PDB file of C-alpha atoms in Angstrom:
ATOM      1  CA  MET A   1     -56.854 -10.334  31.060  1.00 61.00           C
ATOM      2  CA  ASP A   2     -53.942 -11.081  28.987  1.00 87.00           C
ATOM      3  CA  ASP A   3     -51.054  -8.660  28.704  1.00 88.00           C
ATOM      4  CA  GLU A   4     -51.761  -7.981  24.882  1.00 91.00           C
ATOM      5  CA  ARG A   5     -55.437  -6.997  25.634  1.00 93.00           C
ATOM      6  CA  GLN A   6     -54.538  -4.975  28.686  1.00 93.00           C
ATOM      7  CA  LEU A   7     -52.048  -3.165  26.457  1.00 93.00           C
ATOM      8  CA  GLU A   8     -54.457  -2.477  23.920  1.00 95.00           C
ATOM      9  CA  GLU A   9     -57.102  -1.068  26.266  1.00 94.00           C
ATOM     10  CA  GLU A  10     -54.365   1.094  27.734  1.00 94.00           C
ATOM     11  CA  ILE A  11     -53.602   2.466  24.098  1.00 94.00           C
ATOM     12  CA  LEU A  12     -57.462   2.940  23.521  1.00 94.00           C
ATOM     13  CA  ALA A  13     -57.881   4.962  26.633  1.00 95.00           C
ATOM     14  CA  SER A  14     -54.973   6.893  25.885  1.00 94.00           C
ATOM     15  CA  PHE A  15     -56.379   7.916  22.444  1.00 93.00           C
ATOM     16  CA  GLU A  16     -59.638   8.487  23.953  1.00 94.00           C
ATOM     17  CA  GLN A  17     -58.344  11.080  26.420  1.00 94.00           C
ATOM     18  CA  GLY A  18     -56.643  13.028  23.673  1.00 92.00           C
ATOM     19  CA  GLU A  19     -53.113  12.234  24.562  1.00 93.00           C
ATOM     20  CA  TRP A  20     -52.154  11.417  20.868  1.00 91.00           C
ATOM     21  CA  ARG A  21     -51.234  14.360  18.390  1.00 87.00           C
ATOM     22  CA  GLN A  22     -51.193  14.043  14.707  1.00 87.00           C
ATOM     23  CA  VAL A  23     -47.905  14.486  13.127  1.00 86.00           C
ATOM     24  CA  LYS A  24     -47.582  17.371  10.782  1.00 89.00           C
ATOM     25  CA  ASP A  25     -45.551  15.931   8.202  1.00 90.00           C
ATOM     26  CA  VAL A  26     -45.754  12.217   8.530  1.00 91.00           C
ATOM     27  CA  ARG A  27     -43.358  11.355   5.622  1.00 92.00           C
ATOM     28  CA  ASP A  28     -40.719  13.485   7.171  1.00 92.00           C
ATOM     29  CA  GLU A  29     -41.171  11.994  10.471  1.00 89.00           C
ATOM     30  CA  ILE A  30     -41.105   8.438   9.168  1.00 92.00           C
ATOM     31  CA  ASP A  31     -37.961   9.169   7.265  1.00 91.00           C
ATOM     32  CA  ARG A  32     -36.278  10.579  10.364  1.00 88.00           C
ATOM     33  CA  HIS A  33     -37.010   7.617  12.409  1.00 87.00           C
ATOM     34  CA  ALA A  34     -36.012   5.341   9.532  1.00 88.00           C
ATOM     35  CA  ALA A  35     -32.605   7.074   9.563  1.00 86.00           C
ATOM     36  CA  TYR A  36     -32.356   6.419  13.323  1.00 80.00           C
ATOM     37  CA  ALA A  37     -33.129   2.871  13.014  1.00 82.00           C
ATOM     38  CA  LYS A  38     -30.570   2.630   9.977  1.00 82.00           C
ATOM     39  CA  ASP A  39     -27.777   4.231  12.219  1.00 76.00           C
ATOM     40  CA  ALA A  40     -28.653   2.132  15.235  1.00 72.00           C
ATOM     41  CA  LEU A  41     -28.556  -1.180  13.344  1.00 75.00           C
ATOM     42  CA  THR A  42     -25.638  -0.523  10.950  1.00 80.00           C
ATOM     43  CA  LYS A  43     -22.862  -2.783  12.045  1.00 79.00           C
ATOM     44  CA  ASP A  44     -19.710  -1.257  10.693  1.00 81.00           C
ATOM     45  CA  LYS A  45     -16.842  -2.252  13.087  1.00 86.00           C
ATOM     46  CA  ARG A  46     -15.566  -5.698  13.995  1.00 89.00           C
ATOM     47  CA  VAL A  47     -14.198  -6.676  17.278  1.00 91.00           C
ATOM     48  CA  ASN A  48     -12.517  -9.504  18.830  1.00 94.00           C
ATOM     49  CA  ILE A  49     -12.994 -10.640  22.424  1.00 94.00           C
ATOM     50  CA  ARG A  50     -11.943 -13.463  24.577  1.00 96.00           C
ATOM     51  CA  ILE A  51     -14.552 -15.071  26.680  1.00 95.00           C
ATOM     52  CA  SER A  52     -14.896 -18.506  28.424  1.00 97.00           C
ATOM     53  CA  SER A  53     -15.997 -21.325  26.673  1.00 96.00           C
ATOM     54  CA  ARG A  54     -18.798 -21.706  29.142  1.00 97.00           C
ATOM     55  CA  ASP A  55     -20.144 -18.317  28.645  1.00 96.00           C
ATOM     56  CA  LEU A  56     -20.161 -18.869  24.934  1.00 96.00           C
ATOM     57  CA  GLU A  57     -21.922 -21.961  25.349  1.00 97.00           C
ATOM     58  CA  ASP A  58     -24.400 -20.189  27.536  1.00 96.00           C
ATOM     59  CA  LEU A  59     -24.699 -17.269  24.952  1.00 95.00           C
ATOM     60  CA  GLN A  60     -25.217 -19.759  22.032  1.00 96.00           C
ATOM     61  CA  ALA A  61     -27.950 -21.488  24.132  1.00 96.00           C
ATOM     62  CA  LYS A  62     -29.898 -18.406  25.099  1.00 94.00           C
ATOM     63  CA  ALA A  63     -29.436 -17.327  21.389  1.00 93.00           C
ATOM     64  CA  ALA A  64     -30.926 -20.427  20.079  1.00 94.00           C
ATOM     65  CA  VAL A  65     -33.905 -20.013  22.493  1.00 93.00           C
ATOM     66  CA  GLU A  66     -34.484 -16.673  21.167  1.00 90.00           C
ATOM     67  CA  GLY A  67     -34.182 -17.578  17.762  1.00 90.00           C
ATOM     68  CA  VAL A  68     -31.154 -15.294  16.856  1.00 89.00           C
ATOM     69  CA  GLY A  69     -27.506 -15.947  16.235  1.00 90.00           C
ATOM     70  CA  TYR A  70     -25.290 -15.697  19.325  1.00 93.00           C
ATOM     71  CA  GLN A  71     -23.337 -12.725  17.529  1.00 91.00           C
ATOM     72  CA  THR A  72     -26.688 -10.851  17.340  1.00 88.00           C
ATOM     73  CA  LEU A  73     -27.473 -11.508  20.937  1.00 90.00           C
ATOM     74  CA  MET A  74     -24.264 -10.321  22.187  1.00 92.00           C
ATOM     75  CA  SER A  75     -24.435  -7.157  19.889  1.00 88.00           C
ATOM     76  CA  SER A  76     -27.994  -6.397  21.229  1.00 86.00           C
ATOM     77  CA  VAL A  77     -26.871  -7.014  24.797  1.00 90.00           C
ATOM     78  CA  LEU A  78     -23.833  -4.579  24.690  1.00 90.00           C
ATOM     79  CA  HIS A  79     -26.237  -2.057  22.840  1.00 85.00           C
ATOM     80  CA  LYS A  80     -28.818  -2.168  25.516  1.00 87.00           C
ATOM     81  CA  TYR A  81     -25.960  -1.769  28.122  1.00 91.00           C
ATOM     82  CA  VAL A  82     -24.411   1.315  26.569  1.00 90.00           C
ATOM     83  CA  THR A  83     -27.901   3.124  25.941  1.00 87.00           C
ATOM     84  CA  GLY A  84     -28.818   2.413  29.745  1.00 89.00           C
ATOM     85  CA  ARG A  85     -31.650   0.064  28.751  1.00 88.00           C
ATOM     86  CA  LEU A  86     -30.179  -3.248  30.073  1.00 89.00           C
ATOM     87  CA  VAL A  87     -32.581  -4.497  32.746  1.00 85.00           C
ATOM     88  CA  GLU A  88     -31.433  -7.160  35.283  1.00 82.00           C
ATOM     89  CA  PRO A  89     -33.794  -9.900  36.213  1.00 80.00           C
ATOM     90  CA  PRO A  90     -35.430  -9.689  39.532  1.00 82.00           C
ATOM     91  CA  SER A  91     -33.417 -10.928  42.554  1.00 79.00           C
ATOM     92  CA  PRO A  92     -34.665 -14.316  44.074  1.00 77.00           C
ATOM     93  CA  GLY A  93     -35.802 -12.372  47.376  1.00 69.00           C
ATOM     94  CA  LYS A  94     -37.320  -9.417  45.656  1.00 56.00           C
ATOM     95  CA  ARG A  95     -40.110 -10.646  43.080  1.00 55.00           C
ATOM     96  CA  GLY A  96     -40.964  -8.176  40.318  1.00 50.00           C
ATOM     97  CA  ALA A  97     -38.069  -5.653  41.247  1.00 49.00           C
ATOM     98  CA  LYS A  98     -36.225  -4.318  38.149  1.00 52.00           C
ATOM     99  CA  LYS A  99     -33.046  -2.591  38.284  1.00 52.00           C
ATOM    100  CA  ARG A 100     -30.714  -0.831  35.649  1.00 53.00           C
ATOM    101  CA  ALA A 101     -27.423  -2.461  35.279  1.00 53.00           C
ATOM    102  CA  GLY A 102     -24.453  -0.244  35.791  1.00 50.00           C
TER     103      GLY A 102
END
């Protein structure tokens, strides 16, 4: 079973078990979350950093694979780090193990 199909089945099972609740004022809830997103995505400060040429080339290559600009990728990585959501890839000896950075 592919991951997308499995996720759909988990969501359906959750709904059928009554784990979902209707939002009382859906418009207010949408507006509130839209404001969260806007605040999180607003880029209102500029910073200059020095990194090695090799790191910059690697960032640019990874950004190209992801289909985003390298500055967008850098910003995303930094955001995930400061919010505690940056996940390291599994160690070669520990398949599937995930660990938070920091």
